[in-house]
mmCIF file of C-alpha atoms and ligand atoms in Angstrom:
data_model
loop_
_atom_site.group_PDB
_atom_site.id
_atom_site.type_symbol
_atom_site.label_atom_id
_atom_site.label_comp_id
_atom_site.label_asym_id
_atom_site.label_seq_id
_atom_site.Cartn_x
_atom_site.Cartn_y
_atom_site.Cartn_z
ATOM 1 C CA MET A 1099 14.866 -2.053 7.275
ATOM 2 C CA CYS A 1100 15.067 1.643 7.423
ATOM 3 C CA VAL A 1101 13.260 3.962 9.815
ATOM 4 C CA PHE A 1102 12.936 7.707 9.553
ATOM 5 C CA CYS A 1103 11.279 10.145 11.846
ATOM 6 C CA TYR A 1104 11.645 13.854 12.398
ATOM 7 C CA MET A 1105 13.375 15.781 9.609
ATOM 8 C CA GLY A 1106 13.170 19.504 9.865
ATOM 9 C CA SER A 1107 14.724 20.725 6.654
ATOM 10 C CA LYS A 1108 13.748 20.495 3.000
ATOM 11 C CA SER A 1109 17.191 19.520 1.746
ATOM 12 C CA PHE A 1110 17.468 16.750 4.367
ATOM 13 C CA LEU A 1111 14.103 15.429 3.359
ATOM 14 C CA GLU A 1112 14.947 15.500 -0.350
ATOM 15 C CA LYS A 1113 18.165 13.613 0.394
ATOM 16 C CA VAL A 1114 16.211 11.012 2.370
ATOM 17 C CA ALA A 1115 13.877 10.505 -0.599
ATOM 18 C CA GLU A 1116 16.890 10.069 -2.871
ATOM 19 C CA ILE A 1117 18.585 7.587 -0.535
ATOM 20 C CA ILE A 1118 15.435 5.494 -0.029
ATOM 21 C CA THR A 1119 14.826 5.354 -3.790
ATOM 22 C CA ASP A 1120 18.404 4.217 -4.360
ATOM 23 C CA LEU A 1121 18.362 1.679 -1.540
ATOM 24 C CA LYS A 1122 15.096 0.201 -2.842
ATOM 25 C CA LYS A 1123 16.673 -0.212 -6.265
ATOM 26 C CA TYR A 1124 19.496 -2.249 -4.738
ATOM 27 C CA ASN A 1125 17.271 -4.102 -2.332
ATOM 28 C CA PRO A 1126 13.602 -4.298 -3.347
ATOM 29 C CA ASN A 1127 12.859 -6.107 -0.068
ATOM 30 C CA LEU A 1128 13.904 -3.123 1.971
ATOM 31 C CA ILE A 1129 11.134 -2.036 4.315
ATOM 32 C CA TYR A 1130 11.048 1.670 4.840
ATOM 33 C CA VAL A 1131 9.057 2.939 7.771
ATOM 34 C CA LYS A 1132 7.870 6.477 7.974
ATOM 35 C CA ILE A 1133 6.936 7.176 11.520
ATOM 36 C CA HIS A 1134 5.297 10.284 12.828
ATOM 37 C CA PHE A 1135 6.979 13.410 11.696
ATOM 38 C CA TYR A 1136 4.804 16.328 12.096
ATOM 39 C CA SER A 1137 3.032 17.057 15.278
ATOM 40 C CA LYS A 1138 1.709 15.915 18.579
ATOM 41 C CA ASN A 1139 -1.192 17.352 20.554
ATOM 42 C CA ASN A 1140 -1.676 19.805 17.701
ATOM 43 C CA TYR A 1141 1.876 21.073 18.165
ATOM 44 C CA VAL A 1142 3.683 21.178 14.838
ATOM 45 C CA TYR A 1143 7.329 20.121 15.015
ATOM 46 C CA VAL A 1144 8.375 20.726 11.424
ATOM 47 C CA PRO A 1145 8.018 23.761 9.173
ATOM 48 C CA GLN A 1146 4.570 23.790 7.513
ATOM 49 C CA GLU A 1147 6.071 24.122 4.056
ATOM 50 C CA LEU A 1148 7.552 20.635 4.357
ATOM 51 C CA LEU A 1149 4.103 19.045 4.437
ATOM 52 C CA PRO A 1150 3.727 18.704 0.631
ATOM 53 C CA LEU A 1151 7.119 17.004 0.471
ATOM 54 C CA TYR A 1152 6.183 14.587 3.252
ATOM 55 C CA ARG A 1153 2.767 13.942 1.739
ATOM 56 C CA ASP A 1154 3.705 13.623 -1.941
ATOM 57 C CA VAL A 1155 7.277 12.330 -1.935
ATOM 58 C CA ILE A 1156 8.219 10.734 1.383
ATOM 59 C CA VAL A 1157 4.992 8.889 2.228
ATOM 60 C CA PRO A 1158 4.605 7.224 -1.202
ATOM 61 C CA LEU A 1159 8.079 5.747 -0.694
ATOM 62 C CA ALA A 1160 7.114 4.233 2.656
ATOM 63 C CA ASP A 1161 5.995 0.642 3.260
ATOM 64 C CA ILE A 1162 4.667 1.378 6.728
ATOM 65 C CA VAL A 1163 3.425 4.658 8.187
ATOM 66 C CA THR A 1164 2.320 5.254 11.756
ATOM 67 C CA PRO A 1165 0.808 8.731 11.920
ATOM 68 C CA ASN A 1166 -1.228 9.922 14.865
ATOM 69 C CA GLN A 1167 -4.697 11.327 14.129
ATOM 70 C CA PHE A 1168 -3.489 14.828 13.438
ATOM 71 C CA GLU A 1169 -0.748 13.671 11.090
ATOM 72 C CA ALA A 1170 -3.132 11.308 9.278
ATOM 73 C CA GLU A 1171 -5.396 14.291 8.696
ATOM 74 C CA LYS A 1172 -2.556 16.402 7.372
ATOM 75 C CA LEU A 1173 -1.251 13.670 5.089
ATOM 76 C CA SER A 1174 -4.634 12.715 3.669
ATOM 77 C CA GLY A 1175 -6.342 16.093 3.723
ATOM 78 C CA ILE A 1176 -9.293 14.395 5.453
ATOM 79 C CA SER A 1177 -10.568 15.685 8.740
ATOM 80 C CA ILE A 1178 -11.028 12.699 11.091
ATOM 81 C CA ASN A 1179 -14.126 13.002 13.275
ATOM 82 C CA ASN A 1180 -15.306 9.400 13.301
ATOM 83 C CA GLN A 1181 -14.257 5.924 12.158
ATOM 84 C CA ASP A 1182 -15.548 6.399 8.645
ATOM 85 C CA ASP A 1183 -13.304 9.451 8.274
ATOM 86 C CA ALA A 1184 -10.374 7.485 9.678
ATOM 87 C CA LEU A 1185 -10.965 4.752 7.128
ATOM 88 C CA LYS A 1186 -11.067 7.259 4.321
ATOM 89 C CA ALA A 1187 -7.772 8.739 5.506
ATOM 90 C CA ILE A 1188 -6.249 5.259 5.725
ATOM 91 C CA GLU A 1189 -7.498 4.435 2.237
ATOM 92 C CA CYS A 1190 -5.961 7.640 0.957
ATOM 93 C CA LEU A 1191 -2.578 6.631 2.389
ATOM 94 C CA HIS A 1192 -2.901 3.111 0.928
ATOM 95 C CA THR A 1193 -3.661 4.704 -2.413
ATOM 96 C CA LYS A 1194 -0.350 6.509 -2.160
ATOM 97 C CA GLY A 1195 1.217 3.041 -2.110
ATOM 98 C CA VAL A 1196 1.714 2.460 1.631
ATOM 99 C CA LYS A 1197 1.178 -1.187 2.568
ATOM 100 C CA VAL A 1198 0.638 -0.832 6.317
ATOM 101 C CA VAL A 1199 -1.112 2.197 7.754
ATOM 102 C CA VAL A 1200 -1.477 2.480 11.502
ATOM 103 C CA ILE A 1201 -3.127 5.438 13.146
ATOM 104 C CA SER A 1202 -1.277 5.292 16.456
ATOM 105 C CA SER A 1203 -3.857 7.265 18.446
ATOM 106 C CA SER A 1204 -7.113 9.094 17.959
ATOM 107 C CA ASP A 1205 -9.946 10.548 20.004
ATOM 108 C CA ILE A 1206 -12.736 9.033 17.896
ATOM 109 C CA GLY A 1207 -13.460 6.175 20.304
ATOM 110 C CA LYS A 1208 -15.743 6.356 23.311
ATOM 111 C CA GLU A 1209 -15.391 9.355 25.631
ATOM 112 C CA GLY A 1210 -12.136 9.103 27.586
ATOM 113 C CA ASN A 1211 -10.738 6.376 25.321
ATOM 114 C CA MET A 1212 -8.026 6.294 22.685
ATOM 115 C CA LEU A 1213 -8.675 4.380 19.482
ATOM 116 C CA THR A 1214 -5.947 2.982 17.247
ATOM 117 C CA LEU A 1215 -6.443 1.464 13.811
ATOM 118 C CA ALA A 1216 -4.102 -0.792 11.851
ATOM 119 C CA SER A 1217 -4.740 -1.523 8.199
ATOM 120 C CA THR A 1218 -2.923 -3.570 5.585
ATOM 121 C CA ALA A 1219 -3.288 -3.541 1.821
ATOM 122 C CA LYS A 1220 -2.104 -6.725 0.173
ATOM 123 C CA ASN A 1221 -2.929 -7.521 -3.439
ATOM 124 C CA GLY A 1222 -5.791 -5.047 -3.281
ATOM 125 C CA VAL A 1223 -7.292 -6.656 -0.161
ATOM 126 C CA ARG A 1224 -7.777 -4.481 2.917
ATOM 127 C CA GLU A 1225 -7.631 -5.809 6.474
ATOM 128 C CA CYS A 1226 -8.264 -3.287 9.221
ATOM 129 C CA TYR A 1227 -8.143 -3.867 13.003
ATOM 130 C CA LYS A 1228 -8.928 -1.569 15.865
ATOM 131 C CA ILE A 1229 -8.077 -1.445 19.530
ATOM 132 C CA GLU A 1230 -9.664 0.904 22.029
ATOM 133 C CA PHE A 1231 -8.322 1.580 25.546
ATOM 134 C CA PRO A 1232 -8.595 4.188 28.271
ATOM 135 C CA MET A 1233 -6.550 7.328 27.798
ATOM 136 C CA LEU A 1234 -4.317 7.973 30.777
ATOM 137 C CA ASP A 1235 -3.955 11.424 32.210
ATOM 138 C CA GLY A 1236 -0.532 12.595 31.111
ATOM 139 C CA ARG A 1237 1.597 13.798 28.237
ATOM 140 C CA PHE A 1238 4.238 11.347 27.189
ATOM 141 C CA VAL A 1239 7.206 11.985 24.945
ATOM 142 C CA GLY A 1240 8.613 9.309 22.699
ATOM 143 C CA THR A 1241 5.456 7.160 22.628
ATOM 144 C CA GLY A 1242 5.190 7.469 18.839
ATOM 145 C CA ASP A 1243 8.767 6.281 18.445
ATOM 146 C CA LEU A 1244 8.266 3.339 20.794
ATOM 147 C CA PHE A 1245 5.022 2.428 19.066
ATOM 148 C CA ALA A 1246 6.666 2.374 15.608
ATOM 149 C CA ALA A 1247 9.700 0.434 16.882
ATOM 150 C CA CYS A 1248 7.592 -2.279 18.564
ATOM 151 C CA LEU A 1249 5.233 -2.559 15.589
ATOM 152 C CA LEU A 1250 8.074 -2.925 13.139
ATOM 153 C CA GLY A 1251 9.819 -5.501 15.314
ATOM 154 C CA TRP A 1252 6.682 -7.646 15.635
ATOM 155 C CA ILE A 1253 5.710 -7.327 11.980
ATOM 156 C CA HIS A 1254 9.187 -8.573 11.159
ATOM 157 C CA LYS A 1255 8.869 -11.461 13.607
ATOM 158 C CA SER A 1256 5.287 -12.635 13.156
ATOM 159 C CA ASN A 1257 4.284 -11.215 9.775
ATOM 160 C CA SER A 1258 0.726 -10.805 11.143
ATOM 161 C CA ILE A 1259 -0.560 -7.286 11.502
ATOM 162 C CA LYS A 1260 -3.141 -8.339 14.095
ATOM 163 C CA ASP A 1261 -0.545 -10.036 16.270
ATOM 164 C CA ALA A 1262 1.982 -7.200 15.861
ATOM 165 C CA PHE A 1263 -0.690 -4.606 16.651
ATOM 166 C CA GLU A 1264 -1.870 -6.406 19.826
ATOM 167 C CA LYS A 1265 1.669 -6.945 21.117
ATOM 168 C CA THR A 1266 2.594 -3.326 20.385
ATOM 169 C CA LEU A 1267 -0.415 -2.003 22.273
ATOM 170 C CA SER A 1268 0.263 -4.298 25.202
ATOM 171 C CA THR A 1269 3.865 -3.061 25.473
ATOM 172 C CA MET A 1270 2.805 0.590 25.118
ATOM 173 C CA GLN A 1271 0.240 0.388 27.889
ATOM 174 C CA SER A 1272 2.611 -1.436 30.258
ATOM 175 C CA VAL A 1273 5.331 1.152 29.669
ATOM 176 C CA ILE A 1274 2.946 4.061 30.000
ATOM 177 C CA LYS A 1275 1.327 2.787 33.213
ATOM 178 C CA ARG A 1276 4.735 2.112 34.753
ATOM 179 C CA THR A 1277 5.899 5.593 33.711
ATOM 180 C CA LEU A 1278 2.836 7.352 35.102
ATOM 181 C CA GLU A 1279 2.951 5.455 38.417
ATOM 182 C CA HIS A 1280 6.603 6.277 38.829
ATOM 183 C CA ALA A 1281 6.118 9.935 37.828
ATOM 184 C CA GLN A 1282 3.275 10.372 40.316
ATOM 185 C CA LYS A 1283 5.399 8.830 43.045
ATOM 186 C CA LEU A 1284 8.211 11.290 42.257
ATOM 187 C CA ALA A 1285 5.881 14.262 42.058
ATOM 188 C CA GLY A 1286 4.187 13.512 45.329
ATOM 189 C CA PRO A 1287 0.436 13.455 46.096
ATOM 190 C CA GLY A 1288 -1.596 16.152 44.385
ATOM 191 C CA ASN A 1289 1.302 17.403 42.252
ATOM 192 C CA LYS A 1290 1.527 17.261 38.500
ATOM 193 C CA PRO A 1291 4.619 15.362 37.349
ATOM 194 C CA THR A 1292 7.180 17.393 35.410
ATOM 195 C CA PRO A 1293 8.156 16.376 31.845
ATOM 196 C CA ALA A 1294 11.443 15.009 33.234
ATOM 197 C CA GLN A 1295 9.584 12.841 35.725
ATOM 198 C CA MET A 1296 7.435 11.572 32.850
ATOM 199 C CA GLU A 1297 10.392 10.147 30.984
ATOM 200 C CA LEU A 1298 9.364 6.748 29.633
ATOM 201 C CA ARG A 1299 10.474 3.859 31.889
ATOM 202 C CA LEU A 1300 11.938 1.911 28.999
ATOM 203 C CA VAL A 1301 14.792 0.074 30.686
ATOM 204 C CA GLN A 1302 12.508 -0.941 33.541
ATOM 205 C CA SER A 1303 10.039 -2.263 30.943
ATOM 206 C CA LYS A 1304 12.483 -4.565 29.175
ATOM 207 C CA SER A 1305 10.451 -7.702 29.821
ATOM 208 C CA ASP A 1306 7.216 -6.022 28.670
ATOM 209 C CA ILE A 1307 8.948 -5.062 25.434
ATOM 210 C CA GLU A 1308 10.400 -8.524 24.864
ATOM 211 C CA ASN A 1309 7.375 -10.516 26.060
ATOM 212 C CA PRO A 1310 4.218 -8.442 25.850
ATOM 213 C CA LYS A 1311 1.300 -9.711 27.928
ATOM 214 C CA ASP A 1312 -1.705 -11.048 26.093
ATOM 215 C CA THR A 1313 -3.883 -8.118 27.217
ATOM 216 C CA PHE A 1314 -5.280 -6.611 24.045
ATOM 217 C CA LYS A 1315 -7.392 -8.245 21.377
ATOM 218 C CA ALA A 1316 -7.698 -6.353 18.115
ATOM 219 C CA GLN A 1317 -11.146 -6.338 16.557
ATOM 220 C CA LEU A 1318 -11.559 -6.762 12.841
ATOM 221 C CA ASN A 1319 -13.303 -3.652 11.614
ATOM 222 C CA ARG A 1320 -16.280 -5.199 9.800
ATOM 223 C CA LYS A 1321 -17.628 -1.879 8.681
ATOM 224 C CA THR A 1322 -14.277 -1.244 7.130
ATOM 225 C CA LEU A 1323 -14.338 -4.503 5.286
ATOM 226 C CA SER A 1324 -17.593 -3.824 3.498
ATOM 227 C CA GLN A 1325 -16.476 -0.324 2.674
ATOM 228 C CA SER A 1326 -13.080 -1.437 1.635
ATOM 229 C CA ALA A 1327 -14.562 -4.191 -0.462
ATOM 230 C CA GLN A 1328 -16.022 -1.414 -2.581
ATOM 231 C CA ASN A 1329 -12.821 0.559 -2.487
ATOM 232 C CA GLN A 1330 -10.920 -2.563 -3.289
ATOM 233 C CA ALA A 1331 -12.918 -3.179 -6.410
ATOM 234 C CA ALA A 1332 -12.483 0.419 -7.435
ATOM 235 C CA THR A 1333 -8.816 0.430 -6.574
ATOM 236 C CA SER A 1334 -8.008 -2.811 -8.333
ATOM 237 C CA LEU A 1335 -9.895 -1.615 -11.373
ATOM 238 C CA ARG A 1336 -8.014 1.674 -11.221
ATOM 239 C CA ASN A 1337 -4.755 -0.253 -10.882
ATOM 240 C CA GLN A 1338 -5.584 -2.448 -13.822
ATOM 241 C CA LEU A 1339 -6.527 0.525 -15.905
ATOM 242 C CA SER A 1340 -3.500 2.537 -14.925
ATOM 243 C CA GLY A 1341 -1.311 -0.532 -15.543
ATOM 244 C CA LEU A 1342 -2.758 -0.825 -19.004
ATOM 245 C CA GLU A 1343 -2.342 2.855 -19.651
ATOM 246 C CA ASN A 1344 1.231 2.667 -18.487
ATOM 247 C CA ARG A 1345 1.953 -0.153 -20.817
ATOM 248 C CA HIS A 1346 0.445 1.718 -23.702
ATOM 249 C CA SER A 1347 2.321 4.845 -23.004
ATOM 250 C CA SER A 1348 5.601 3.150 -22.221
ATOM 251 C CA SER A 1349 5.784 0.520 -24.930
ATOM 252 C CA GLY A 1350 2.905 1.258 -27.289
ATOM 253 C CA LEU A 1351 1.714 -2.294 -26.779
ATOM 254 C CA LEU A 1352 -1.828 -3.548 -26.663
ATOM 255 C CA LEU A 1353 -1.067 -6.956 -25.291
ATOM 256 C CA ASP A 1354 1.755 -7.971 -23.009
ATOM 257 C CA ILE A 1355 2.602 -11.572 -22.228
ATOM 258 C CA THR A 1356 4.647 -11.721 -19.077
ATOM 259 C CA ARG A 1357 6.553 -14.463 -17.345
ATOM 260 C CA GLY A 1358 7.835 -13.923 -13.813
ATOM 261 C CA GLY A 1359 6.919 -10.259 -14.064
ATOM 262 C CA LYS A 1360 9.061 -9.844 -17.200
ATOM 263 C CA ARG A 1361 7.548 -9.099 -20.571
ATOM 264 C CA VAL A 1362 8.418 -11.914 -22.885
ATOM 265 C CA ARG A 1363 6.265 -10.951 -25.826
ATOM 266 C CA GLY A 1364 4.002 -8.161 -26.879
ATOM 267 C CA CYS A 1365 2.162 -6.871 -29.883
ATOM 268 C CA THR A 1366 1.094 -3.450 -31.006
ATOM 269 C CA TYR A 1367 -2.292 -2.196 -32.133
ATOM 270 C CA ALA A 1368 -1.040 -2.302 -35.764
ATOM 271 C CA GLN A 1369 0.027 -5.905 -35.463
ATOM 272 C CA VAL A 1370 -3.277 -7.009 -33.951
ATOM 273 C CA THR A 1371 -5.212 -5.124 -36.630
ATOM 274 C CA CYS A 1372 -3.147 -6.798 -39.401
ATOM 275 C CA ALA A 1373 -3.795 -10.208 -37.905
ATOM 276 C CA PHE A 1374 -7.550 -9.543 -37.820
ATOM 277 C CA ILE A 1375 -7.608 -8.325 -41.442
ATOM 278 C CA LEU A 1376 -5.709 -11.423 -42.580
ATOM 279 C CA ILE A 1377 -8.053 -13.766 -40.753
ATOM 280 C CA LEU A 1378 -10.980 -11.896 -42.299
ATOM 281 C CA VAL A 1379 -9.507 -12.128 -45.812
ATOM 282 C CA ILE A 1380 -8.874 -15.866 -45.409
ATOM 283 C CA MET A 1381 -12.409 -16.466 -44.170
ATOM 284 C CA VAL A 1382 -13.979 -14.417 -46.987
ATOM 285 C CA THR A 1383 -11.784 -16.111 -49.648
ATOM 286 C CA SER A 1384 -12.643 -19.536 -48.376
ATOM 287 C CA ALA A 1385 -16.372 -18.722 -48.280
ATOM 288 C CA MET A 1386 -16.107 -17.362 -51.851
ATOM 289 C CA MET A 1387 -14.391 -20.534 -53.016
ATOM 290 C CA ARG A 1388 -17.006 -22.766 -51.451
ATOM 291 C CA TYR A 1389 -19.655 -20.664 -53.171
ATOM 292 C CA LEU A 1390 -17.923 -20.771 -56.577
ATOM 293 C CA GLU A 1391 -17.378 -24.514 -56.251
ATOM 294 C CA ARG A 1392 -21.049 -25.019 -55.630
ATOM 295 C CA GLU A 1393 -22.135 -22.664 -58.424
ATOM 296 C CA SER A 1394 -19.630 -23.587 -61.134
ATOM 297 C CA GLY A 1395 -18.730 -27.210 -60.538
ATOM 298 C CA PHE A 1396 -15.014 -26.234 -60.521
ATOM 299 C CA LYS A 1397 -12.711 -27.531 -57.824
ATOM 300 C CA ALA A 1398 -10.702 -25.121 -55.721
ATOM 301 C CA ILE A 1399 -7.411 -26.397 -54.403
ATOM 302 C CA SER A 1400 -4.607 -25.110 -52.271
ATOM 303 C CA THR A 1401 -1.375 -25.142 -54.242
ATOM 304 C CA HIS A 1402 1.111 -23.803 -51.802
ATOM 305 C CA SER A 1403 1.505 -22.561 -48.290
ATOM 306 C CA VAL A 1404 2.686 -19.146 -47.411
ATOM 307 C CA VAL A 1405 4.232 -18.505 -44.101
ATOM 308 C CA LEU A 1406 3.126 -15.283 -42.549
ATOM 309 C CA MET A 1407 5.864 -14.021 -40.414
ATOM 310 C CA HIS A 1408 4.876 -11.792 -37.603
ATOM 311 C CA ASN A 1409 7.824 -10.706 -35.561
ATOM 312 C CA SER A 1410 6.433 -10.495 -32.082
ATOM 313 C CA LEU A 1411 3.203 -12.405 -32.558
ATOM 314 C CA ASN A 1412 5.325 -15.479 -33.003
ATOM 315 C CA THR A 1413 4.961 -17.253 -36.345
ATOM 316 C CA SER A 1414 1.558 -17.974 -37.770
ATOM 317 C CA ARG A 1415 0.864 -20.036 -40.751
ATOM 318 C CA GLY A 1416 -1.951 -19.535 -43.272
ATOM 319 C CA ASN A 1417 -2.895 -21.239 -46.458
ATOM 320 C CA MET A 1418 -3.157 -19.042 -49.548
ATOM 321 C CA THR A 1419 -5.587 -20.666 -51.852
ATOM 322 C CA HIS A 1420 -6.419 -20.063 -55.465
ATOM 323 C CA LEU A 1421 -8.789 -21.469 -58.014
ATOM 324 C CA SER A 1422 -7.709 -23.924 -60.642
ATOM 325 C CA ASN A 1423 -9.635 -25.147 -63.576
ATOM 326 C CA PHE A 1424 -10.316 -28.823 -63.570
ATOM 327 C CA PRO A 1425 -12.115 -30.393 -66.295
HETATM 328 N N1 ADP B 485 -2.357 9.475 27.324
HETATM 329 C C1 ADP B 485 -2.181 8.211 26.878
HETATM 330 N N2 ADP B 485 -2.885 7.220 27.463
HETATM 331 C C2 ADP B 485 -2.742 5.956 27.061
HETATM 332 N N3 ADP B 485 -1.901 5.576 26.078
HETATM 333 C C3 ADP B 485 -1.189 6.519 25.480
HETATM 334 C C4 ADP B 485 -1.275 7.882 25.836
HETATM 335 N N4 ADP B 485 -0.447 8.598 25.048
HETATM 336 C C5 ADP B 485 0.147 7.714 24.244
HETATM 337 N N5 ADP B 485 -0.282 6.460 24.470
HETATM 338 C C6 ADP B 485 0.161 5.224 23.803
HETATM 339 O O1 ADP B 485 1.198 5.545 22.914
HETATM 340 C C7 ADP B 485 0.830 5.160 21.590
HETATM 341 C C8 ADP B 485 1.328 6.193 20.622
HETATM 342 O O2 ADP B 485 0.835 7.413 21.053
HETATM 343 P P1 ADP B 485 0.654 8.675 20.109
HETATM 344 O O3 ADP B 485 0.078 9.745 20.978
HETATM 345 O O4 ADP B 485 -0.067 8.287 18.896
HETATM 346 O O5 ADP B 485 2.151 8.992 19.755
HETATM 347 P P2 ADP B 485 2.698 10.186 18.909
HETATM 348 O O6 ADP B 485 1.664 11.270 18.904
HETATM 349 O O7 ADP B 485 3.925 10.519 19.672
HETATM 350 O O8 ADP B 485 2.953 9.662 17.545
HETATM 351 C C9 ADP B 485 -0.673 5.008 21.585
HETATM 352 O O9 ADP B 485 -1.074 3.988 20.691
HETATM 353 C C10 ADP B 485 -0.931 4.583 23.025
HETATM 354 O O10 ADP B 485 -0.781 3.195 23.126
#
């Protein structure tokens, strides 16, 4: 597993892309997590010109991404004002090849609430859950990191996005409540806690990280399902088509026969056309013979067999027939 977060320079980012690509070659099971990278509370951490690199190179390499609302907007180019927009942004990130997309926070829930969405794309099927909870009054630093770390840990342990999502949210809220209570105590009544006083109470929350309470239940986003069912059909069709196109362009093959993901046999347009013409010739010849037999009283016989070799179509056999005179 490999987690990356803030990278502020182009050359660093390009190197990361290179390393991830190499690592995935050696270990296709490697899970690469792209966590938030860009901004928080509309504050942009990284130079704007890095956005295209994040969007077009880094994100497509990721298995899991956990952008907040603002980052999801930047990565997808979709402005998120309601759940439909959020789903479109999620779909856009799935289309880039990301298997798990989690929007870690958004303001599209009810007034005063935060809404998070977690979506998976497996074999073209989308499963999207949401959890809504009250937004606490305070600015926390490191919540995106903690969110991504917990999510990744639980995905690894339970392999269920719903379970991982619920446990992550439970830990987050326990940590944040503990942090806020402590910060307010330090600041004193009526005072606003300083950023230092708001430091996440991680060590004190050890048991909430290891054993999250069963406080949050993720809801399956039904609206999403019907919408994604359409997307799914479109996407899988697109995938099939692009797969076919790729095969054409890469090998010039019309038909691929694969075993265990490996092409074991294939044939080109020319080969398929030849096969059709031969079948047609044999059918026409045989129909002609039957006709001549009927009309002339002669007997048509097959005198020898000719083996038609077809390199990659395997070997097919056809009878060449000719007419003989029989008294
Ligand atoms: N003000 C808040 N009130 C309640 N929960 C919060 C608040 N800020 C952050 N969180 C928790 O932290 C998680 C990640 O927060 P987020 O703001 O998305 O992180 P970041 O912007 O750093 O990526 C949220 O899912 C939520 O559980």
